[in-house]
PDB file of C-alpha atoms in Angstrom:
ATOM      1  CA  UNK R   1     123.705 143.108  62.736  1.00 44.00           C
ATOM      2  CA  UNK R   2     123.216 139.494  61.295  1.00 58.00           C
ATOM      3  CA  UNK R   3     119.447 137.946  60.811  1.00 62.00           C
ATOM      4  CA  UNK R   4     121.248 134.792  60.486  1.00 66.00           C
ATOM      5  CA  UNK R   5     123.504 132.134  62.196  1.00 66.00           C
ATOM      6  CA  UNK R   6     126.186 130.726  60.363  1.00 72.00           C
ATOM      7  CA  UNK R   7     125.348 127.718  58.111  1.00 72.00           C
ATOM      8  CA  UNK R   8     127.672 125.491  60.455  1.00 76.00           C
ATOM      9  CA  UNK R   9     126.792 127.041  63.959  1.00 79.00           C
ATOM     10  CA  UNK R  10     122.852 125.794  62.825  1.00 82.00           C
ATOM     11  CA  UNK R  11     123.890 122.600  62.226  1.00 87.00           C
ATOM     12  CA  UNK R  12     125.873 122.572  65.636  1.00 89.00           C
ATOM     13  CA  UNK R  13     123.013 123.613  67.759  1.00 89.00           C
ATOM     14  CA  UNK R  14     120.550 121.081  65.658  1.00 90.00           C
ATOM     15  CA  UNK R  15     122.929 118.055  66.615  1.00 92.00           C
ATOM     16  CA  UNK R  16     122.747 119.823  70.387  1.00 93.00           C
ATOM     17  CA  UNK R  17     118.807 119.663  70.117  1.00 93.00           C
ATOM     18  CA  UNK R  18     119.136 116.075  69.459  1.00 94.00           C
ATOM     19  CA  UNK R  19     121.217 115.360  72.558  1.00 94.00           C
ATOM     20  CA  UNK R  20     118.638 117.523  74.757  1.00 94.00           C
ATOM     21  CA  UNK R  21     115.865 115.421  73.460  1.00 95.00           C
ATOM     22  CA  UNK R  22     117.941 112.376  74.154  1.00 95.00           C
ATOM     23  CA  UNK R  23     118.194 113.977  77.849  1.00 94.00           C
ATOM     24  CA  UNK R  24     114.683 114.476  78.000  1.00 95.00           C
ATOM     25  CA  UNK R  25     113.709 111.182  77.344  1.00 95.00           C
ATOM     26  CA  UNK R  26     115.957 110.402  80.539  1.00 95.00           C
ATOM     27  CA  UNK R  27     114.004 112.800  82.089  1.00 95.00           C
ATOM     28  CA  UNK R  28     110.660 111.507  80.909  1.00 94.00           C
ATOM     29  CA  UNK R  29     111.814 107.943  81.968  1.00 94.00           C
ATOM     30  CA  UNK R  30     112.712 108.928  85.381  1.00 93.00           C
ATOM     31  CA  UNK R  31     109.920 111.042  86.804  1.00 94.00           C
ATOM     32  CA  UNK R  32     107.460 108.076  85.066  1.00 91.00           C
ATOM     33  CA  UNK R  33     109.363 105.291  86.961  1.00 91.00           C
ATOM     34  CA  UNK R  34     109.600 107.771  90.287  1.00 92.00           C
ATOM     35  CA  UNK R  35     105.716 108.425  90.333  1.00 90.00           C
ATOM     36  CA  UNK R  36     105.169 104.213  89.225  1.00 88.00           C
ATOM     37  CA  UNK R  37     105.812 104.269  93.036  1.00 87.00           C
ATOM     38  CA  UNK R  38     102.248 105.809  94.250  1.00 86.00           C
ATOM     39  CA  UNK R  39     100.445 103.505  91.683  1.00 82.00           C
ATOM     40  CA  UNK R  40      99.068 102.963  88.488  1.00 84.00           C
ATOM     41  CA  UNK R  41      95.795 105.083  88.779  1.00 87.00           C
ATOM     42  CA  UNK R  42      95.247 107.671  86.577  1.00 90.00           C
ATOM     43  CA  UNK R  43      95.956 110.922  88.988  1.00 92.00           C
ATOM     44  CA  UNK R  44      99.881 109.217  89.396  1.00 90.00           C
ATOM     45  CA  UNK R  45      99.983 109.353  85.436  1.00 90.00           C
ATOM     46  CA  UNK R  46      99.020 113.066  84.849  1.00 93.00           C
ATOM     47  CA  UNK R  47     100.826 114.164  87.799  1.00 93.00           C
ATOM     48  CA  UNK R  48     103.916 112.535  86.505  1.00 92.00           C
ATOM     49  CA  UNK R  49     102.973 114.305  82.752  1.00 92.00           C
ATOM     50  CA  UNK R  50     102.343 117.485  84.293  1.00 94.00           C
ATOM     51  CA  UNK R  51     105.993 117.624  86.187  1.00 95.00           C
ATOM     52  CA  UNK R  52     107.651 116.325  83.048  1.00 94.00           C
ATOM     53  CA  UNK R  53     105.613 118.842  81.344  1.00 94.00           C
ATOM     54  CA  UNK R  54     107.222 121.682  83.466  1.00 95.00           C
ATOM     55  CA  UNK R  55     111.115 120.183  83.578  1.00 94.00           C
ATOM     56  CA  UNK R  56     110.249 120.062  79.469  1.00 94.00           C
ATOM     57  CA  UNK R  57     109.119 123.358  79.483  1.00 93.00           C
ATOM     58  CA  UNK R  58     112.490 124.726  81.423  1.00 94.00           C
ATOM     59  CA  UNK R  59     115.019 122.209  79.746  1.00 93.00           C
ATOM     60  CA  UNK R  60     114.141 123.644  76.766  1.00 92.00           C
ATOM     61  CA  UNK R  61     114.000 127.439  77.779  1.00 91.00           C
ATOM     62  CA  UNK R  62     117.408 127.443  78.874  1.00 92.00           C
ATOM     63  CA  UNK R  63     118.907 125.018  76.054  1.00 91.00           C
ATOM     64  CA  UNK R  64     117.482 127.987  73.395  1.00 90.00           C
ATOM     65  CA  UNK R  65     118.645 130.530  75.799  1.00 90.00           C
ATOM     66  CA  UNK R  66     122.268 129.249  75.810  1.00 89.00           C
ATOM     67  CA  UNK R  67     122.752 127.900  72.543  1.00 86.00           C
ATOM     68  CA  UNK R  68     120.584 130.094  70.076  1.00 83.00           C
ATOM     69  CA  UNK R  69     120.863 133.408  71.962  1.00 81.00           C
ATOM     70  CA  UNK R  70     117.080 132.892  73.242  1.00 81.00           C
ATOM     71  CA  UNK R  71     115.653 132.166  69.670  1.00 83.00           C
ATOM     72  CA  UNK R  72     113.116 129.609  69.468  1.00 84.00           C
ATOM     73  CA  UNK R  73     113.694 127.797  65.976  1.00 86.00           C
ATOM     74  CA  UNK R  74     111.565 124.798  64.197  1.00 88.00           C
ATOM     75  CA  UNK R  75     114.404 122.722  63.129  1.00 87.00           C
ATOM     76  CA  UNK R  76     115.589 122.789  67.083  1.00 89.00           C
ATOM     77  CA  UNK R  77     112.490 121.982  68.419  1.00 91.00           C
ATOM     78  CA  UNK R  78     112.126 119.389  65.842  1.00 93.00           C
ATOM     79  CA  UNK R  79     115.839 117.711  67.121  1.00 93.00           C
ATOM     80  CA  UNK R  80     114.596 117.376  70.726  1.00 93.00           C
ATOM     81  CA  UNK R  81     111.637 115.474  69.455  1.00 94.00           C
ATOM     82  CA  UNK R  82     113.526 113.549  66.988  1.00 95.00           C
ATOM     83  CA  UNK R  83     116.335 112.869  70.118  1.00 95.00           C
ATOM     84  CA  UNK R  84     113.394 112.068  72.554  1.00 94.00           C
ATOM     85  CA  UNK R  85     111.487 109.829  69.715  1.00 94.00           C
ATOM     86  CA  UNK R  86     114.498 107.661  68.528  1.00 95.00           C
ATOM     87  CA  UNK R  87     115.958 107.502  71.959  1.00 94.00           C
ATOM     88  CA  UNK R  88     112.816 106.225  73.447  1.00 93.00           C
ATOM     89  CA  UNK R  89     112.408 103.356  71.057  1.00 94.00           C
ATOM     90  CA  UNK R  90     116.346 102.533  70.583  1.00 94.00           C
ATOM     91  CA  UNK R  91     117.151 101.980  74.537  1.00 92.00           C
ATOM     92  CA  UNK R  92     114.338 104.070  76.537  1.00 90.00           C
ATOM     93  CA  UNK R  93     111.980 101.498  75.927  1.00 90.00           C
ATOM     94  CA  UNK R  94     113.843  99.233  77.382  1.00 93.00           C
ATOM     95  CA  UNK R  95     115.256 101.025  80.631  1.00 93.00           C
ATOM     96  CA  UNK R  96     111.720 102.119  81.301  1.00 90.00           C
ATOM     97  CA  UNK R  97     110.408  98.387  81.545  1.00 92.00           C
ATOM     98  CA  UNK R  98     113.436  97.840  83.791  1.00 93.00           C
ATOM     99  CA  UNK R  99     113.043 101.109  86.011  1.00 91.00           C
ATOM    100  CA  UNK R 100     109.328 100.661  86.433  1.00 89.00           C
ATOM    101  CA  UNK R 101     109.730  96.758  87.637  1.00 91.00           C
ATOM    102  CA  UNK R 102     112.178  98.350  90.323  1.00 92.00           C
ATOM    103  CA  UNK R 103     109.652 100.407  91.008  1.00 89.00           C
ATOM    104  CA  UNK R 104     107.238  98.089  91.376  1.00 89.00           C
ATOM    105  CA  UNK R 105     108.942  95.629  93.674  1.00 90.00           C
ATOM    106  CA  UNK R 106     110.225  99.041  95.761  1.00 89.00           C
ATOM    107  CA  UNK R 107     106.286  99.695  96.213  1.00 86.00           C
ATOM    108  CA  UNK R 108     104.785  96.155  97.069  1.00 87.00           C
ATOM    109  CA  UNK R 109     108.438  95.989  99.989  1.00 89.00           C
ATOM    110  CA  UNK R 110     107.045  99.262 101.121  1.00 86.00           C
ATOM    111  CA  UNK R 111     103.779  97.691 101.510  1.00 83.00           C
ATOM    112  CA  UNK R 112     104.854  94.607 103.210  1.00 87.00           C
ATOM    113  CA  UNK R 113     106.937  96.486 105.725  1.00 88.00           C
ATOM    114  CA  UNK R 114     104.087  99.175 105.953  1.00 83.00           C
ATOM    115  CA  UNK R 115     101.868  96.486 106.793  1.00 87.00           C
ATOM    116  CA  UNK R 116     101.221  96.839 110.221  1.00 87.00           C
ATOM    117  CA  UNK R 117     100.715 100.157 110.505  1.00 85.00           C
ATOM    118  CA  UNK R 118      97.789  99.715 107.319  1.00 84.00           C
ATOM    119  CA  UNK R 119      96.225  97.134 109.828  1.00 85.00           C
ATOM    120  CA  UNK R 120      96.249 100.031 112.259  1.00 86.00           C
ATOM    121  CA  UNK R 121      95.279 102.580 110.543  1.00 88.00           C
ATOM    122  CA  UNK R 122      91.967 100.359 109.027  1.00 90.00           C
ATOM    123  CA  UNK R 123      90.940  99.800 112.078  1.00 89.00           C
ATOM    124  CA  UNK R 124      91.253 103.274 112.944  1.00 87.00           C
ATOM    125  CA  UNK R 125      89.162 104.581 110.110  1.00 90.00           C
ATOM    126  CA  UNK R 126      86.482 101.912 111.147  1.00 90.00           C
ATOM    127  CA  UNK R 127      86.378 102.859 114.624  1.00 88.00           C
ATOM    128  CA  UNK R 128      85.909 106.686 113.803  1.00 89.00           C
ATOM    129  CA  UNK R 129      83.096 106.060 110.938  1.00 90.00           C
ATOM    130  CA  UNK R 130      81.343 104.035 113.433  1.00 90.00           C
ATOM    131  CA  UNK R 131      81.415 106.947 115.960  1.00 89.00           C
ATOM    132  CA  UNK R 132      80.706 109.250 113.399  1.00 86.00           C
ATOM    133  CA  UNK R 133      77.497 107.399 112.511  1.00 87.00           C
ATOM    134  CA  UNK R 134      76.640 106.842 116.281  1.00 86.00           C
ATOM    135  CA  UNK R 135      76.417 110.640 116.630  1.00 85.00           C
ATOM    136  CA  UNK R 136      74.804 111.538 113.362  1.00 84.00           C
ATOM    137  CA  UNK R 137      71.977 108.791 114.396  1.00 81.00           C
ATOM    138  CA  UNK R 138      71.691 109.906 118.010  1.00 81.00           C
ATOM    139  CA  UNK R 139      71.554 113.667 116.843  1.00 77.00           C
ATOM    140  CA  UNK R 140      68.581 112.541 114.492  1.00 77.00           C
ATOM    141  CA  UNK R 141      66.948 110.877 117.433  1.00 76.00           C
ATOM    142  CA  UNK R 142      66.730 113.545 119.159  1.00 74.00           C
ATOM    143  CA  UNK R 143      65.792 116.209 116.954  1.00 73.00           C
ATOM    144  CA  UNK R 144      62.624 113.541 116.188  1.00 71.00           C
ATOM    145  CA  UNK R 145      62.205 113.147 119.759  1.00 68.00           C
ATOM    146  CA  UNK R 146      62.247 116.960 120.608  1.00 67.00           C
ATOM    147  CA  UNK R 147      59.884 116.779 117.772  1.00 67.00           C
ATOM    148  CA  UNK R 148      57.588 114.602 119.164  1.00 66.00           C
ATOM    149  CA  UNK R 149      57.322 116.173 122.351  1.00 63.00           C
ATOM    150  CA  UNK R 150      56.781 119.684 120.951  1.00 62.00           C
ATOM    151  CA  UNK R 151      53.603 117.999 119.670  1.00 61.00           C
ATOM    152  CA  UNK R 152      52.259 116.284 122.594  1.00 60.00           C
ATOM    153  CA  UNK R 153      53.036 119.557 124.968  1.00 61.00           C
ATOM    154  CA  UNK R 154      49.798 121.115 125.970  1.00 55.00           C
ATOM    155  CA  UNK R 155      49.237 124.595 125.306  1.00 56.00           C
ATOM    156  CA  UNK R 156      48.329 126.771 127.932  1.00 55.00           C
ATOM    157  CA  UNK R 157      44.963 128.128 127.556  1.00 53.00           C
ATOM    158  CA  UNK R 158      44.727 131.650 129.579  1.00 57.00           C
ATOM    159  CA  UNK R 159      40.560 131.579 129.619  1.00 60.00           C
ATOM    160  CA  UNK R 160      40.532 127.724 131.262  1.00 60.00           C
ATOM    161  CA  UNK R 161      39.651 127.412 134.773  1.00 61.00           C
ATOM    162  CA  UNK R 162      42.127 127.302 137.770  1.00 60.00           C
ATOM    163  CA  UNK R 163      41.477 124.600 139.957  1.00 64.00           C
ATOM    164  CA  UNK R 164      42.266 126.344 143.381  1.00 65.00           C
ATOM    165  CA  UNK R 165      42.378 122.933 145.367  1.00 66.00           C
ATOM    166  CA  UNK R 166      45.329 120.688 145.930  1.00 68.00           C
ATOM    167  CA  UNK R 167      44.716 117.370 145.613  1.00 69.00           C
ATOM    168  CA  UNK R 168      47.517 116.224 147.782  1.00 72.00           C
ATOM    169  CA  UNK R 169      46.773 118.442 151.305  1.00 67.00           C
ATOM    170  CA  UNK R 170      44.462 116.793 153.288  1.00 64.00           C
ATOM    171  CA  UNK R 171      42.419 119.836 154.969  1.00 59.00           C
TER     172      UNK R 171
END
């Protein structure tokens, strides 16, 4: 039973953790560019950190898995972030200016061809907001009008007088 890897099999596998971080910086730089598609707003941005979270979190699971027999090590985990660091600002940098201006033109041709059926669906929207405020108003009309007449409706008084004469026969 060895507690230890060979002196030169570490090294190996730290020069393989740099590569994987180098990988996941391509990663990193491709699901940011993809999601630079829907927008800038804040939702896009952690959505796109919480799937590069996840493809991280796997890329990572199987790289220990397959080259350190499942062990999880500080110097390995240190050469992905040193891989992902110093690729970033050698070249990533760089490639993610590029992909996100692709990205950006992709998104405003999308919304010229899409323009029509924007116009559409604006209109739409407006027509069934007005509708829905026509029936919320009417349906408050009438519950103040069913109101109102519950009010002016005379009770019936059982000790009053009958009048036994009909106003409208002539005998």
């Amino acid at each position: 039973m060895s507690y230890s890897e060979p002196l030169i099999n570490q090294i190996r596998v730290f020069f393989l953790s740099i590569g994987v971080g180098a990988v996941l910086c391509l990663v990193y730089i491709g699901v940011q560019s993809f999601f630079r598609l829907f927008g800038k707003s804040n939702r896009v941005y952690y959505l796109a950190d919480g799937i590069f979270c996840v493809l991280f979190a796997f890329i990572s699971f199987f790289f220990m898995v397959l080259y350190n027999s499942g062990r999880v090590r500080l110097h390995l985990v240190l050469g992905e972030a040193i891989g992902f660091f110093v690729f970033y600002f050698a070249a990533g940098k760089y490639l993610q200016m590029l992909l996100n201006r692709i990205a950006e033109g992709i998104s405003r041709a999308t919304g010229l061809v899409l323009m029509p059926v924007r116009s559409v669906w604006r209109h739409f929207r407006a027509g069934m907001r007005e509708i829905k405020t026509n029936i919320t108003v009417n349906a408050s009309k009438n519950k103040s009008k069913e109101k109102t007449e519950e009010k002016n409706k005379k009770k019936f008084d059982f000790i009053s007088k009958i009048h036994l004469k009909n106003k409208n026969k002539s005998v």
